[in-house]
Every structure is written in structure tokens, then in C-alpha cells.
Amino acid sequence: MRLDRFLSEAGFGTRKETKKMILKGRVWVEGRPVRDPAYRVKPGERVEVDRKLVEPPSEKRYFLFYKPPGYVTSTQDELPTVIEFFRDLPRSERLFPVGRLDRDAEGLLLVTDDGELAHRLLHPKYRVPRVYEVEVEGEFPEEELSRLEESFPLRGRPTFPARARILERKEGFTVLEVTLYEGRHHQVKRMFSRLGFRVARLKRLRFGPLELGELSPGGFRKLEEEEVRELEASLTIS
Ligand code: URA
């Protein structure tokens, strides 16, 4: 981890502030002053500020969570939030959901305390795919699929083209799979509403390389190290 980030996460202020401390020569690593904020701190190295040993920041945590309907994806709200499922974990106050799912929506949500990775995963330049299973009222015509894939203006900015296919037709409903490459507000619902269809159920199945798998509503599991590496590796600009 970079030295400026190491200090910031250990509680020494923002990255800007920790950079300044480093440039001033207040930070020592293994008994020597280091004035490079980009210096990579290796596991076990002694870092000191003003000759006082710094407690290394704790490991970042990543959870794959099945958000049930009825919870809001924020950390504090008058309504029940997704973080309530994590309250019994140590340092749960640091955890937050990555991105949004509507209150009535369900499915895969990444919950972490890694602000930097979260920020990158949500940045539109990486176009991280989000796959949804969408149940709409009525019979959705095959010919309209291409219209779902069109870009349209949303809050003054065009959306990035989506992908859509029909999975199943049920009595009074059509089930579709929709892939978005950005996370704009109510995007799936708005796509269908433009074509006169109401979304009755919305479930996120995938986020980048992560899959909901066998989790049940309200359940979560820790990501394997390999899965975190895959998440990082998926952040390439195409
Ligand atoms: N699109 C929506 O309309 N709602 C969500 O929660 C996610 C995508």
C-alpha cells in the first residue's frame, strides 16, 4: 500500500494531509525518513510519524450480500438499511454498500470498507457490468428488445447502451435479463417505463466478476482473496 494511503487509513488525515507530512520529513520507515508519498509499505515494515510507531491500518473487508427487498442501500436512514445485517461484526460502522439498489429491488450487493476500490468500481469509465433479472408486467414483445438497448437521455446525459434478452414468459409477466454498464438512478425501471412497461420485480444477479450464487435473501459471505483480485483485475478500460 502507498505510504500516504497507509497513513490516511491509519487515521492521520486525508491523503492530501498525509502527503504533506511525508514531504516535510515527519515520516520514517524502518528507521529512515521517507519523503516519497508513493513509497510502497511492505507487510511488517515499521512506520513512524514524529518518531512514534504507527499502528498499521486493519485489513480491508469485502462481503457479497443478498439484499432483500425493503432495505435501503445507505448506512444511515430512517428506514431499515442494508448495514443492519452487519451490525454484529467488529468495526461495522466502517462498512458501506457499493452503489445503489432501489428499496424494492433485491440481489447482489458488495459491502466493504474499501473506499478506493468502491470508487473505482462505480466509476463509469470502467463500465463494470451489472446483470439484472427483471420481471415486467404484460407481454414484452421480442421486437422491442433492441429499443431497450438504445441509449436515452437520463437527467441530461445519455445512458450507455445496455443489453437485453427474454428469459421466460409467465402468466401476465415477462422475465428478462438486462445488462447495464453503469449505475444510473432507477435506470432499469426508466428503460421499461419509456416503452410503457412496469417493473414488478428487479433482482441483481451479477456485478463485474461477482455472482449472487447460492446466497439466500439477507445472507452474506466474505469474498475470497482470489475474488478480490478478480474484482481489481476487472477494472481495465476497454
Ligand atoms: N435500475 C433500477 O431501476 N433500480 C435499481 O435498483 C437498479 C437498477
Coordinates of C-alpha atoms and ligand atoms in Angstrom, one line a residue:
M1 CA 0.0 0.0 0.0
R2 CA 1.2 3.5 -0.8
L3 CA 2.6 5.4 2.2
D4 CA 0.2 8.3 2.0
R5 CA -2.8 5.9 1.9
F6 CA -1.3 3.8 4.7
L7 CA -1.2 6.8 7.0
S8 CA -4.6 8.1 5.9
E9 CA -6.1 4.7 6.7
A10 CA -4.3 4.6 10.0
G11 CA -6.1 7.8 11.0
F12 CA -3.6 10.5 10.1
G13 CA -6.0 12.6 8.0
T14 CA -6.8 12.9 4.3
R15 CA -4.4 11.8 1.5
K16 CA -3.5 15.5 1.0
E17 CA -2.7 15.9 4.6
T18 CA -0.6 12.7 4.9
K19 CA 1.3 13.6 1.7
K20 CA 2.3 16.9 3.3
M21 CA 3.5 15.1 6.5
I22 CA 5.6 12.8 4.3
L23 CA 7.1 15.7 2.2
K24 CA 8.0 17.5 5.4
G25 CA 10.1 14.5 6.5
R26 CA 8.0 13.6 9.5
V27 CA 7.5 10.0 8.4
W28 CA 10.1 7.3 8.9
V29 CA 10.1 3.7 7.6
E30 CA 12.4 1.1 9.1
G31 CA 14.3 3.9 10.9
R32 CA 14.9 6.1 7.9
P33 CA 13.0 9.2 6.7
V34 CA 10.9 8.6 3.5
R35 CA 9.8 11.6 1.6
D36 CA 8.1 9.8 -1.2
P37 CA 4.2 9.6 -0.7
A38 CA 4.1 6.8 -3.3
Y39 CA 6.6 4.6 -1.4
R40 CA 5.1 1.1 -1.1
V41 CA 4.9 0.0 2.5
K42 CA 5.6 -3.7 2.8
P43 CA 3.9 -6.0 5.3
G44 CA 5.6 -5.8 8.7
E45 CA 7.6 -2.6 8.0
R46 CA 7.9 -0.2 10.9
V47 CA 6.3 3.2 10.0
E48 CA 6.7 6.1 12.4
V49 CA 5.3 9.6 12.5
D50 CA 7.3 12.1 14.6
R51 CA 9.2 9.1 15.9
K52 CA 6.0 7.4 17.2
L53 CA 5.1 4.0 15.9
V54 CA 2.0 3.9 13.7
E55 CA -0.5 1.1 14.2
P56 CA -1.0 -0.4 10.8
P57 CA -4.5 0.0 9.3
S58 CA -6.6 -3.1 9.5
E59 CA -7.2 -5.3 6.5
K60 CA -10.0 -4.3 4.2
R61 CA -13.1 -6.4 4.2
Y62 CA -15.4 -7.4 1.3
F63 CA -18.7 -9.1 1.6
L64 CA -21.0 -10.4 -1.0
F65 CA -24.6 -9.7 0.2
Y66 CA -28.0 -10.7 -0.9
K67 CA -30.0 -7.6 -0.3
P68 CA -33.7 -8.5 0.4
P69 CA -36.4 -6.1 -0.8
G70 CA -37.4 -3.5 1.8
Y71 CA -34.0 -2.2 2.8
V72 CA -32.3 0.9 1.6
T73 CA -28.7 0.9 0.4
S74 CA -27.2 3.5 2.7
T75 CA -25.5 3.4 6.0
Q76 CA -27.9 5.7 7.9
D77 CA -31.6 6.3 7.2
E78 CA -35.0 6.4 9.0
L79 CA -35.8 3.3 7.0
P80 CA -34.0 -0.1 7.7
T81 CA -30.6 -0.1 5.9
V82 CA -28.6 -3.0 4.5
I83 CA -25.9 -2.3 7.1
E84 CA -28.2 -3.7 9.8
F85 CA -27.3 -7.2 8.6
F86 CA -23.6 -6.5 9.5
R87 CA -24.1 -4.8 12.9
D88 CA -22.7 -7.8 14.9
L89 CA -19.3 -7.6 13.0
P90 CA -16.4 -5.7 14.5
R91 CA -15.9 -2.2 13.0
S92 CA -19.3 -2.5 11.3
E93 CA -19.6 1.3 11.3
R94 CA -16.9 1.4 8.6
L95 CA -18.9 -0.8 6.2
F96 CA -20.9 0.6 3.3
P97 CA -22.7 -0.7 0.2
V98 CA -21.1 -0.2 -3.2
G99 CA -23.6 1.6 -5.3
R100 CA -27.3 1.5 -5.1
L101 CA -30.2 -0.9 -5.4
D102 CA -33.7 0.5 -5.0
R103 CA -35.5 -0.2 -1.8
D104 CA -37.9 -2.7 -3.5
A105 CA -35.0 -4.3 -5.5
E106 CA -33.1 -7.3 -4.4
G107 CA -29.9 -9.3 -5.1
L108 CA -26.2 -8.9 -5.2
L109 CA -24.7 -6.0 -3.3
L110 CA -21.0 -5.6 -2.5
V111 CA -20.4 -4.3 1.1
T112 CA -16.9 -3.2 2.1
D113 CA -14.8 -0.7 3.9
D114 CA -12.5 -0.1 1.0
G115 CA -13.5 3.3 -0.3
E116 CA -10.9 3.4 -3.0
L117 CA -11.9 0.2 -4.7
A118 CA -15.6 1.1 -4.3
H119 CA -14.9 4.4 -6.0
R120 CA -13.2 2.8 -8.9
L121 CA -15.9 0.0 -9.3
L122 CA -18.6 2.7 -9.6
H123 CA -16.7 5.0 -12.0
P124 CA -18.4 5.0 -15.4
K125 CA -15.1 4.8 -17.2
Y126 CA -14.7 1.1 -16.2
R127 CA -18.1 0.1 -17.4
V128 CA -18.5 -2.6 -14.8
P129 CA -21.4 -4.9 -16.0
R130 CA -24.4 -5.2 -13.7
V131 CA -26.7 -8.1 -14.7
Y132 CA -30.4 -7.9 -13.6
E133 CA -33.3 -10.3 -13.8
V134 CA -36.3 -8.2 -14.5
E135 CA -39.9 -9.2 -14.3
V136 CA -42.2 -6.9 -16.1
E137 CA -46.0 -6.8 -16.2
G138 CA -47.5 -7.9 -19.5
E139 CA -46.1 -9.5 -22.6
F140 CA -42.9 -7.8 -23.7
P141 CA -42.5 -8.1 -27.5
E142 CA -39.3 -9.5 -28.9
E143 CA -39.2 -6.7 -31.4
E144 CA -38.8 -4.1 -28.6
L145 CA -35.6 -5.7 -27.3
S146 CA -33.5 -3.5 -29.5
R147 CA -35.2 -0.4 -28.1
L148 CA -34.2 -1.5 -24.6
E149 CA -30.6 -1.5 -25.8
E150 CA -30.7 2.1 -27.1
S151 CA -29.1 5.0 -25.3
F152 CA -31.5 7.5 -23.9
P153 CA -31.1 10.8 -22.1
L154 CA -31.3 10.4 -18.3
R155 CA -31.0 13.6 -16.3
G156 CA -29.5 15.4 -19.2
R157 CA -26.8 12.8 -20.0
P158 CA -27.2 9.9 -22.5
T159 CA -27.1 6.4 -21.0
F160 CA -24.5 3.9 -22.1
P161 CA -26.2 1.2 -24.3
A162 CA -27.5 -1.8 -22.4
R163 CA -28.1 -5.4 -23.4
A164 CA -31.3 -7.3 -23.0
R165 CA -32.9 -10.7 -23.7
I166 CA -36.1 -12.5 -22.8
L167 CA -35.6 -15.4 -20.4
E168 CA -39.2 -16.6 -19.8
R169 CA -42.8 -15.8 -20.4
K170 CA -45.2 -16.4 -17.4
E171 CA -48.9 -15.8 -16.9
G172 CA -49.2 -12.0 -17.1
F173 CA -45.4 -11.3 -16.9
T174 CA -42.2 -11.4 -18.9
V175 CA -38.9 -12.2 -17.3
L176 CA -35.8 -10.6 -19.0
E177 CA -32.1 -10.4 -18.4
V178 CA -30.7 -6.9 -18.7
T179 CA -27.1 -5.9 -18.5
L180 CA -26.1 -2.3 -17.7
Y181 CA -22.6 -0.9 -17.8
E182 CA -23.2 2.0 -15.4
G183 CA -25.3 2.5 -12.3
R184 CA -27.7 5.4 -13.0
H185 CA -30.7 6.2 -10.8
H186 CA -33.7 3.9 -11.5
Q187 CA -32.1 3.1 -14.9
V188 CA -33.8 -0.3 -15.5
K189 CA -37.2 1.0 -14.4
R190 CA -36.9 4.0 -16.6
M191 CA -35.8 1.9 -19.6
F192 CA -39.0 -0.1 -19.3
S193 CA -41.2 2.8 -18.4
R194 CA -40.2 4.6 -21.7
L195 CA -41.7 1.6 -23.5
G196 CA -44.8 1.5 -21.4
F197 CA -43.9 -1.4 -19.1
R198 CA -43.8 -1.6 -15.3
V199 CA -41.1 -3.5 -13.5
A200 CA -42.7 -5.8 -10.9
R201 CA -39.5 -7.4 -9.6
L202 CA -35.8 -6.5 -10.0
K203 CA -33.0 -8.7 -8.9
R204 CA -29.3 -8.2 -9.5
L205 CA -27.5 -11.4 -10.3
R206 CA -24.0 -10.2 -11.2
F207 CA -21.7 -7.3 -10.5
G208 CA -18.5 -7.4 -12.6
P209 CA -17.0 -10.9 -12.0
L210 CA -19.1 -11.5 -8.8
E211 CA -22.2 -13.7 -8.9
L212 CA -25.0 -14.0 -6.4
G213 CA -24.8 -17.8 -6.4
E214 CA -26.4 -19.7 -3.6
L215 CA -26.9 -16.9 -1.1
S216 CA -30.4 -16.5 0.3
P217 CA -32.0 -13.1 1.0
G218 CA -30.3 -11.4 3.9
G219 CA -27.3 -13.7 3.7
F220 CA -23.7 -12.7 3.1
R221 CA -20.3 -14.2 2.8
K222 CA -16.7 -12.9 2.8
L223 CA -15.1 -12.7 -0.6
E224 CA -12.1 -15.0 -1.2
E225 CA -8.8 -13.3 -1.8
E226 CA -8.9 -14.6 -5.4
E227 CA -12.3 -12.9 -5.9
V228 CA -10.9 -9.6 -4.6
R229 CA -8.0 -9.9 -7.1
E230 CA -10.5 -10.6 -9.9
L231 CA -12.5 -7.5 -9.0
E232 CA -9.3 -5.4 -9.1
A233 CA -8.3 -7.1 -12.4
S234 CA -11.8 -6.4 -14.0
L235 CA -11.0 -2.7 -13.7
T236 CA -9.5 -2.2 -17.1
I237 CA -10.6 0.5 -19.6
S238 CA -11.8 -1.0 -22.9
Ligands
URA1 N1 -32.2 0.0 -12.0 C1 -33.3 0.3 -11.3 O1 -34.3 0.8 -11.8 N2 -33.2 0.1 -10.0 C2 -32.2 -0.5 -9.4 O2 -32.2 -0.7 -8.2 C3 -31.0 -0.8 -10.1 C4 -31.1 -0.6 -11.5

